């Protein structure tokens, strides 16, 4: 049996190289950890293209499901690492030994420009596998998205492909270069301030705020311009917000509008999100109406 895989990022980043398993080991399980070099620690060279291994299989190992981050988008800020889990469910008549997963970004697997890889590439076992039967297991793999390393620029926001592999106890294996997609998004923040406080009934309340999102190019949060944001109000003894109106952010992400004071309650701004930026609500700002 021979496993062929070439996923390489130059300059100390991701490097998955070919693994040859001698014929004498055909009845033993392949070591998926040896697909990765010891230098591939959640790396991606800045704008350096690399080639991800294409679909390949030997024997009857099959991947039946892949779940990324519990089905939620992966939201990354400007400083903190984001650890998340990819669960790979696979089946083989002889049972599953291990699984491997990573996320890659780019126009094609031959010209990928980013990768998020397992945090334990030095370990002999990449996934933590739980058997649901004698033939099927779900393996959990921890990946790290790091704004100081592999999340190197705003170009990486949006849709990523999921590269998944599984190995059977009998030496069979399967590789899927793009089993599914996942969203990696720039973290967002939203503020609100309603004034004056308190205010006489019937008087004008000015509601300001700001919508910002992570700028992975600079490592800062910057205003998100020309985005529709809802101004919402919740009565003092209610748990439900209702939309008052929708306005757009300025070129610097600022928000400003006015309303009439009618009753005690909370004002907030609410942003629905985009493909590259998650939805976010500001914390409600209470206004006491006299």
Short mmCIF file of N, CA and C in Angstrom, two decimals, residues 77-214:
data_model
loop_
_atom_site.label_atom_id
_atom_site.label_comp_id
_atom_site.label_asym_id
_atom_site.label_seq_id
_atom_site.Cartn_x
_atom_site.Cartn_y
_atom_site.Cartn_z
N UNK A 77 -10.71 36.88 16.14
CA UNK A 77 -10.42 38.29 16.41
C UNK A 77 -9.05 38.69 15.94
N UNK A 78 -8.39 39.57 16.70
CA UNK A 78 -7.10 40.11 16.27
C UNK A 78 -5.92 39.59 17.08
N UNK A 79 -6.17 38.99 18.25
CA UNK A 79 -5.05 38.55 19.10
C UNK A 79 -5.19 37.13 19.61
N UNK A 80 -6.38 36.71 19.97
CA UNK A 80 -6.57 35.42 20.62
C UNK A 80 -6.68 34.28 19.61
N UNK A 81 -6.02 33.16 19.94
CA UNK A 81 -6.16 31.97 19.13
C UNK A 81 -7.56 31.40 19.29
N UNK A 82 -8.08 30.81 18.22
CA UNK A 82 -9.40 30.19 18.27
C UNK A 82 -9.23 28.69 18.05
N UNK A 83 -9.46 27.92 19.11
CA UNK A 83 -9.40 26.46 19.00
C UNK A 83 -10.80 25.94 18.69
N UNK A 84 -10.90 25.01 17.76
CA UNK A 84 -12.19 24.43 17.42
C UNK A 84 -11.98 22.97 17.01
N UNK A 85 -13.07 22.23 16.99
CA UNK A 85 -13.00 20.80 16.73
C UNK A 85 -13.63 20.45 15.39
N UNK A 86 -12.96 19.58 14.66
CA UNK A 86 -13.55 18.95 13.47
C UNK A 86 -13.80 17.49 13.82
N UNK A 87 -15.03 17.04 13.67
CA UNK A 87 -15.39 15.65 13.93
C UNK A 87 -15.53 14.91 12.61
N UNK A 88 -14.77 13.85 12.47
CA UNK A 88 -14.80 13.04 11.25
C UNK A 88 -15.36 11.67 11.62
N UNK A 89 -16.48 11.32 11.01
CA UNK A 89 -17.06 9.99 11.20
C UNK A 89 -16.72 9.14 9.99
N UNK A 90 -16.17 7.96 10.24
CA UNK A 90 -15.72 7.09 9.16
C UNK A 90 -16.06 5.64 9.48
N UNK A 91 -16.04 4.82 8.43
CA UNK A 91 -16.36 3.40 8.60
C UNK A 91 -15.42 2.54 7.79
N UNK A 92 -15.13 1.36 8.31
CA UNK A 92 -14.30 0.37 7.64
C UNK A 92 -14.68 -0.99 8.24
N UNK A 93 -14.77 -2.04 7.42
CA UNK A 93 -15.13 -3.36 7.95
C UNK A 93 -14.26 -3.82 9.11
N UNK A 94 -13.01 -3.35 9.16
CA UNK A 94 -12.09 -3.73 10.24
C UNK A 94 -12.01 -2.67 11.34
N UNK A 95 -12.81 -1.64 11.23
CA UNK A 95 -12.79 -0.59 12.24
C UNK A 95 -11.88 0.57 11.86
N UNK A 96 -12.04 1.68 12.55
CA UNK A 96 -11.30 2.92 12.27
C UNK A 96 -10.20 3.13 13.31
N UNK A 97 -9.00 3.42 12.81
CA UNK A 97 -7.87 3.69 13.71
C UNK A 97 -7.70 5.18 13.99
N UNK A 98 -7.76 6.02 12.96
CA UNK A 98 -7.46 7.44 13.15
C UNK A 98 -8.11 8.25 12.03
N UNK A 99 -8.16 9.57 12.24
CA UNK A 99 -8.65 10.49 11.21
C UNK A 99 -7.84 11.77 11.27
N UNK A 100 -7.90 12.51 10.20
CA UNK A 100 -7.12 13.74 10.06
C UNK A 100 -8.02 14.76 9.37
N UNK A 101 -7.91 16.03 9.76
CA UNK A 101 -8.68 17.09 9.09
C UNK A 101 -7.91 18.39 9.13
N UNK A 102 -8.09 19.19 8.10
CA UNK A 102 -7.58 20.55 8.10
C UNK A 102 -8.49 21.39 7.22
N UNK A 103 -8.39 22.70 7.36
CA UNK A 103 -9.12 23.62 6.50
C UNK A 103 -8.13 24.29 5.57
N UNK A 104 -8.52 24.44 4.30
CA UNK A 104 -7.66 25.17 3.37
C UNK A 104 -8.47 26.21 2.62
N UNK A 105 -7.79 27.26 2.18
CA UNK A 105 -8.44 28.40 1.53
C UNK A 105 -7.75 28.70 0.21
N UNK A 106 -8.52 29.06 -0.78
CA UNK A 106 -7.93 29.43 -2.06
C UNK A 106 -8.81 29.05 -3.22
N UNK A 107 -8.40 29.41 -4.43
CA UNK A 107 -9.21 29.13 -5.62
C UNK A 107 -9.30 27.65 -5.96
N UNK A 108 -8.30 26.88 -5.58
CA UNK A 108 -8.30 25.45 -5.86
C UNK A 108 -7.31 24.77 -4.94
N UNK A 109 -7.40 23.44 -4.85
CA UNK A 109 -6.46 22.73 -3.98
C UNK A 109 -5.03 22.82 -4.50
N UNK A 110 -4.88 23.07 -5.80
CA UNK A 110 -3.54 23.21 -6.37
C UNK A 110 -2.94 24.57 -6.09
N UNK A 111 -3.79 25.55 -5.75
CA UNK A 111 -3.31 26.91 -5.50
C UNK A 111 -3.96 27.47 -4.23
N UNK A 112 -3.84 26.74 -3.15
CA UNK A 112 -4.37 27.21 -1.88
C UNK A 112 -3.42 28.24 -1.27
N UNK A 113 -3.99 29.20 -0.54
CA UNK A 113 -3.16 30.25 0.05
C UNK A 113 -3.27 30.32 1.57
N UNK A 114 -3.92 29.34 2.17
CA UNK A 114 -4.02 29.33 3.62
C UNK A 114 -4.41 27.96 4.12
N UNK A 115 -4.02 27.65 5.35
CA UNK A 115 -4.37 26.36 5.95
C UNK A 115 -4.46 26.49 7.46
N UNK A 116 -5.43 25.79 8.04
CA UNK A 116 -5.57 25.66 9.48
C UNK A 116 -5.48 24.17 9.77
N UNK A 117 -4.48 23.77 10.53
CA UNK A 117 -4.15 22.36 10.67
C UNK A 117 -4.26 21.90 12.13
N UNK A 118 -4.20 20.58 12.39
CA UNK A 118 -4.31 20.08 13.76
C UNK A 118 -3.24 20.63 14.69
N UNK A 119 -3.61 20.77 15.95
CA UNK A 119 -2.70 21.32 16.94
C UNK A 119 -1.71 20.30 17.46
N UNK A 120 -1.91 19.02 17.13
CA UNK A 120 -1.07 17.95 17.70
C UNK A 120 -0.37 17.14 16.61
N UNK A 121 0.24 17.83 15.65
CA UNK A 121 0.85 17.14 14.52
C UNK A 121 2.04 16.27 14.90
N UNK A 122 2.58 16.47 16.09
CA UNK A 122 3.70 15.64 16.53
C UNK A 122 3.25 14.31 17.12
N UNK A 123 1.97 14.22 17.42
CA UNK A 123 1.47 13.00 18.06
C UNK A 123 1.30 11.87 17.05
N UNK A 124 1.42 10.65 17.53
CA UNK A 124 1.21 9.50 16.65
C UNK A 124 -0.26 9.38 16.26
N UNK A 125 -1.14 9.79 17.17
CA UNK A 125 -2.57 9.74 16.90
C UNK A 125 -3.07 11.17 16.78
N UNK A 126 -3.71 11.51 15.65
CA UNK A 126 -4.19 12.87 15.43
C UNK A 126 -5.57 13.06 16.05
N UNK A 127 -6.49 12.13 15.78
CA UNK A 127 -7.85 12.26 16.28
C UNK A 127 -8.07 11.50 17.58
N UNK A 128 -9.04 11.97 18.34
CA UNK A 128 -9.51 11.23 19.51
C UNK A 128 -10.78 10.50 19.08
N UNK A 129 -10.66 9.19 18.90
CA UNK A 129 -11.72 8.42 18.24
C UNK A 129 -12.59 7.67 19.24
N UNK A 130 -13.90 7.72 18.99
CA UNK A 130 -14.87 6.99 19.80
C UNK A 130 -15.66 6.06 18.89
N UNK A 131 -15.62 4.78 19.20
CA UNK A 131 -16.32 3.80 18.38
C UNK A 131 -17.82 3.79 18.69
N UNK A 132 -18.64 3.84 17.64
CA UNK A 132 -20.08 3.67 17.81
C UNK A 132 -20.50 2.25 17.45
N UNK A 133 -19.59 1.53 16.78
CA UNK A 133 -19.80 0.12 16.48
C UNK A 133 -18.44 -0.48 16.16
N UNK A 134 -18.41 -1.75 15.79
CA UNK A 134 -17.15 -2.40 15.45
C UNK A 134 -16.56 -1.86 14.16
N UNK A 135 -17.37 -1.19 13.34
CA UNK A 135 -16.91 -0.71 12.04
C UNK A 135 -16.86 0.81 11.92
N UNK A 136 -17.47 1.53 12.84
CA UNK A 136 -17.64 2.97 12.70
C UNK A 136 -17.12 3.71 13.92
N UNK A 137 -16.48 4.83 13.67
CA UNK A 137 -15.98 5.67 14.76
C UNK A 137 -16.08 7.13 14.36
N UNK A 138 -16.17 7.99 15.38
CA UNK A 138 -16.10 9.43 15.17
C UNK A 138 -14.85 9.94 15.86
N UNK A 139 -13.99 10.59 15.08
CA UNK A 139 -12.71 11.09 15.58
C UNK A 139 -12.76 12.61 15.65
N UNK A 140 -12.40 13.16 16.80
CA UNK A 140 -12.38 14.60 16.99
C UNK A 140 -10.95 15.11 16.87
N UNK A 141 -10.78 16.12 16.01
CA UNK A 141 -9.46 16.71 15.75
C UNK A 141 -9.52 18.18 16.13
N UNK A 142 -8.59 18.65 16.94
CA UNK A 142 -8.55 20.05 17.35
C UNK A 142 -7.67 20.85 16.40
N UNK A 143 -8.23 21.94 15.85
CA UNK A 143 -7.50 22.85 14.98
C UNK A 143 -7.38 24.20 15.67
N UNK A 144 -6.35 24.96 15.28
CA UNK A 144 -6.12 26.28 15.87
C UNK A 144 -6.06 27.34 14.78
N UNK A 145 -6.98 28.31 14.86
CA UNK A 145 -6.92 29.48 13.98
C UNK A 145 -6.25 30.60 14.77
N UNK A 146 -5.12 31.08 14.28
CA UNK A 146 -4.29 32.03 15.02
C UNK A 146 -4.10 33.30 14.19
N UNK A 147 -4.64 34.45 14.66
CA UNK A 147 -4.49 35.70 13.90
C UNK A 147 -3.05 36.19 13.83
N UNK A 148 -2.16 35.58 14.62
CA UNK A 148 -0.74 35.95 14.56
C UNK A 148 0.06 35.03 13.65
N UNK A 149 -0.60 33.97 13.12
CA UNK A 149 0.12 33.05 12.26
C UNK A 149 -0.68 32.69 11.01
N UNK A 150 -1.61 31.74 11.12
CA UNK A 150 -2.24 31.23 9.91
C UNK A 150 -3.43 32.06 9.43
N UNK A 151 -3.96 32.96 10.26
CA UNK A 151 -4.98 33.90 9.79
C UNK A 151 -4.27 35.23 9.57
N UNK A 152 -3.61 35.34 8.43
CA UNK A 152 -2.65 36.42 8.22
C UNK A 152 -3.20 37.64 7.51
N UNK A 153 -4.45 37.59 6.98
CA UNK A 153 -4.96 38.74 6.25
C UNK A 153 -6.44 38.62 5.97
N UNK A 154 -7.05 39.76 5.65
CA UNK A 154 -8.50 39.80 5.40
C UNK A 154 -8.91 38.97 4.18
N UNK A 155 -7.99 38.68 3.30
CA UNK A 155 -8.29 37.87 2.13
C UNK A 155 -8.80 36.48 2.53
N UNK A 156 -8.51 36.06 3.75
CA UNK A 156 -8.87 34.71 4.20
C UNK A 156 -10.28 34.64 4.79
N UNK A 157 -10.97 35.76 4.91
CA UNK A 157 -12.32 35.75 5.48
C UNK A 157 -13.30 35.16 4.48
N UNK A 158 -14.18 34.29 4.97
CA UNK A 158 -15.20 33.70 4.10
C UNK A 158 -15.16 32.19 4.10
N UNK A 159 -15.31 31.61 2.91
CA UNK A 159 -15.46 30.16 2.78
C UNK A 159 -14.12 29.44 2.67
N UNK A 160 -13.96 28.40 3.48
CA UNK A 160 -12.80 27.50 3.44
C UNK A 160 -13.30 26.10 3.09
N UNK A 161 -12.40 25.28 2.53
CA UNK A 161 -12.70 23.88 2.25
C UNK A 161 -12.15 23.00 3.39
N UNK A 162 -12.82 21.88 3.60
CA UNK A 162 -12.40 20.95 4.65
C UNK A 162 -11.75 19.72 4.00
N UNK A 163 -10.45 19.54 4.27
CA UNK A 163 -9.68 18.38 3.82
C UNK A 163 -9.76 17.34 4.91
N UNK A 164 -10.25 16.15 4.59
CA UNK A 164 -10.44 15.11 5.61
C UNK A 164 -9.86 13.79 5.15
N UNK A 165 -9.34 13.02 6.10
CA UNK A 165 -8.79 11.71 5.81
C UNK A 165 -9.10 10.77 6.98
N UNK A 166 -9.20 9.49 6.68
CA UNK A 166 -9.43 8.48 7.72
C UNK A 166 -8.65 7.23 7.38
N UNK A 167 -8.24 6.50 8.41
CA UNK A 167 -7.46 5.28 8.23
C UNK A 167 -8.13 4.13 8.97
N UNK A 168 -8.21 2.99 8.31
CA UNK A 168 -8.76 1.80 8.93
C UNK A 168 -7.71 1.01 9.67
N UNK A 169 -8.15 0.11 10.53
CA UNK A 169 -7.22 -0.74 11.27
C UNK A 169 -6.47 -1.72 10.37
N UNK A 170 -6.98 -1.94 9.15
CA UNK A 170 -6.37 -2.90 8.24
C UNK A 170 -5.42 -2.26 7.24
N UNK A 171 -5.14 -0.96 7.38
CA UNK A 171 -4.23 -0.29 6.45
C UNK A 171 -4.94 0.45 5.34
N UNK A 172 -6.26 0.30 5.22
CA UNK A 172 -7.00 1.07 4.22
C UNK A 172 -7.07 2.53 4.64
N UNK A 173 -7.32 3.41 3.69
CA UNK A 173 -7.41 4.83 3.99
C UNK A 173 -8.25 5.52 2.93
N UNK A 174 -8.66 6.74 3.23
CA UNK A 174 -9.39 7.58 2.28
C UNK A 174 -9.02 9.03 2.52
N UNK A 175 -8.88 9.81 1.44
CA UNK A 175 -8.60 11.24 1.49
C UNK A 175 -9.67 11.96 0.69
N UNK A 176 -10.23 13.02 1.24
CA UNK A 176 -11.18 13.87 0.52
C UNK A 176 -10.68 15.31 0.65
N UNK A 177 -10.31 15.89 -0.49
CA UNK A 177 -9.69 17.22 -0.46
C UNK A 177 -10.68 18.33 -0.12
N UNK A 178 -11.95 18.15 -0.43
CA UNK A 178 -12.95 19.19 -0.14
C UNK A 178 -14.27 18.51 0.22
N UNK A 179 -14.28 17.88 1.40
CA UNK A 179 -15.47 17.12 1.81
C UNK A 179 -16.66 18.05 1.99
N UNK A 180 -16.40 19.26 2.54
CA UNK A 180 -17.45 20.25 2.74
C UNK A 180 -16.79 21.61 2.90
N UNK A 181 -17.58 22.63 3.19
CA UNK A 181 -17.04 23.97 3.40
C UNK A 181 -17.35 24.45 4.82
N UNK A 182 -16.60 25.46 5.24
CA UNK A 182 -16.83 26.09 6.55
C UNK A 182 -16.51 27.57 6.41
N UNK A 183 -17.15 28.39 7.24
CA UNK A 183 -16.92 29.82 7.21
C UNK A 183 -15.94 30.22 8.32
N UNK A 184 -14.94 31.03 7.94
CA UNK A 184 -14.04 31.65 8.90
C UNK A 184 -14.28 33.16 8.80
N UNK A 185 -14.70 33.77 9.92
CA UNK A 185 -15.17 35.15 9.88
C UNK A 185 -14.35 36.08 10.76
N UNK A 186 -14.37 37.37 10.38
CA UNK A 186 -13.72 38.42 11.13
C UNK A 186 -14.63 38.86 12.28
N UNK A 187 -14.17 38.74 13.52
CA UNK A 187 -14.99 39.05 14.68
C UNK A 187 -15.52 40.48 14.61
N UNK A 188 -16.75 40.67 15.10
CA UNK A 188 -17.39 41.97 15.05
C UNK A 188 -17.73 42.48 16.44
N UNK A 189 -17.81 43.82 16.58
CA UNK A 189 -18.21 44.47 17.81
C UNK A 189 -19.21 45.57 17.48
N UNK A 190 -20.16 45.80 18.40
CA UNK A 190 -21.19 46.81 18.17
C UNK A 190 -21.51 47.51 19.50
N UNK A 191 -21.51 48.83 19.47
CA UNK A 191 -21.80 49.61 20.68
C UNK A 191 -23.06 50.44 20.48
N UNK A 192 -23.60 50.94 21.61
CA UNK A 192 -24.77 51.83 21.57
C UNK A 192 -24.72 52.78 22.75
N UNK A 193 -25.20 53.99 22.54
CA UNK A 193 -25.34 54.96 23.62
C UNK A 193 -26.56 55.83 23.32
N UNK A 194 -27.55 55.78 24.23
CA UNK A 194 -28.75 56.61 24.09
C UNK A 194 -28.70 57.73 25.11
N UNK A 195 -28.89 58.97 24.65
CA UNK A 195 -28.81 60.11 25.56
C UNK A 195 -29.79 61.20 25.12
N UNK A 196 -30.22 62.09 26.03
CA UNK A 196 -29.78 62.19 27.43
C UNK A 196 -30.45 61.14 28.31
N UNK A 197 -29.91 60.93 29.48
CA UNK A 197 -30.46 60.00 30.46
C UNK A 197 -30.39 60.67 31.84
N UNK A 198 -31.52 60.87 32.51
CA UNK A 198 -32.90 60.61 32.05
C UNK A 198 -33.34 61.65 31.04
N UNK A 199 -34.58 61.47 30.52
CA UNK A 199 -35.11 62.37 29.52
C UNK A 199 -36.61 62.56 29.77
N UNK A 200 -37.11 63.75 29.47
CA UNK A 200 -38.54 64.01 29.63
C UNK A 200 -39.32 63.36 28.49
N UNK A 201 -40.50 62.88 28.80
CA UNK A 201 -41.36 62.26 27.80
C UNK A 201 -41.65 63.24 26.68
N UNK A 202 -41.51 62.75 25.43
CA UNK A 202 -41.75 63.58 24.26
C UNK A 202 -40.52 64.27 23.73
N UNK A 203 -39.46 64.29 24.52
CA UNK A 203 -38.22 64.92 24.07
C UNK A 203 -37.45 63.97 23.14
N UNK A 204 -36.41 64.52 22.52
CA UNK A 204 -35.62 63.75 21.54
C UNK A 204 -34.49 62.98 22.22
N UNK A 205 -34.38 61.72 21.84
CA UNK A 205 -33.26 60.87 22.27
C UNK A 205 -32.34 60.66 21.07
N UNK A 206 -31.05 60.88 21.27
CA UNK A 206 -30.06 60.61 20.23
C UNK A 206 -29.37 59.28 20.54
N UNK A 207 -29.40 58.38 19.57
CA UNK A 207 -28.81 57.05 19.75
C UNK A 207 -27.61 56.91 18.82
N UNK A 208 -26.44 56.80 19.41
CA UNK A 208 -25.21 56.64 18.63
C UNK A 208 -24.63 55.25 18.86
N UNK A 209 -23.69 54.89 18.02
CA UNK A 209 -23.03 53.59 18.16
C UNK A 209 -21.96 53.43 17.10
N UNK A 210 -21.35 52.27 17.11
CA UNK A 210 -20.29 52.01 16.13
C UNK A 210 -20.20 50.51 15.87
N UNK A 211 -20.08 50.15 14.59
CA UNK A 211 -19.88 48.76 14.18
C UNK A 211 -18.44 48.60 13.70
N UNK A 212 -17.69 47.71 14.35
CA UNK A 212 -16.32 47.45 13.93
C UNK A 212 -16.12 45.95 13.73
N UNK A 213 -15.06 45.60 13.02
CA UNK A 213 -14.71 44.19 12.84
C UNK A 213 -13.20 44.04 12.78
N UNK A 214 -12.75 42.83 13.04
CA UNK A 214 -11.32 42.55 13.07
C UNK A 214 -10.69 42.80 11.71
#
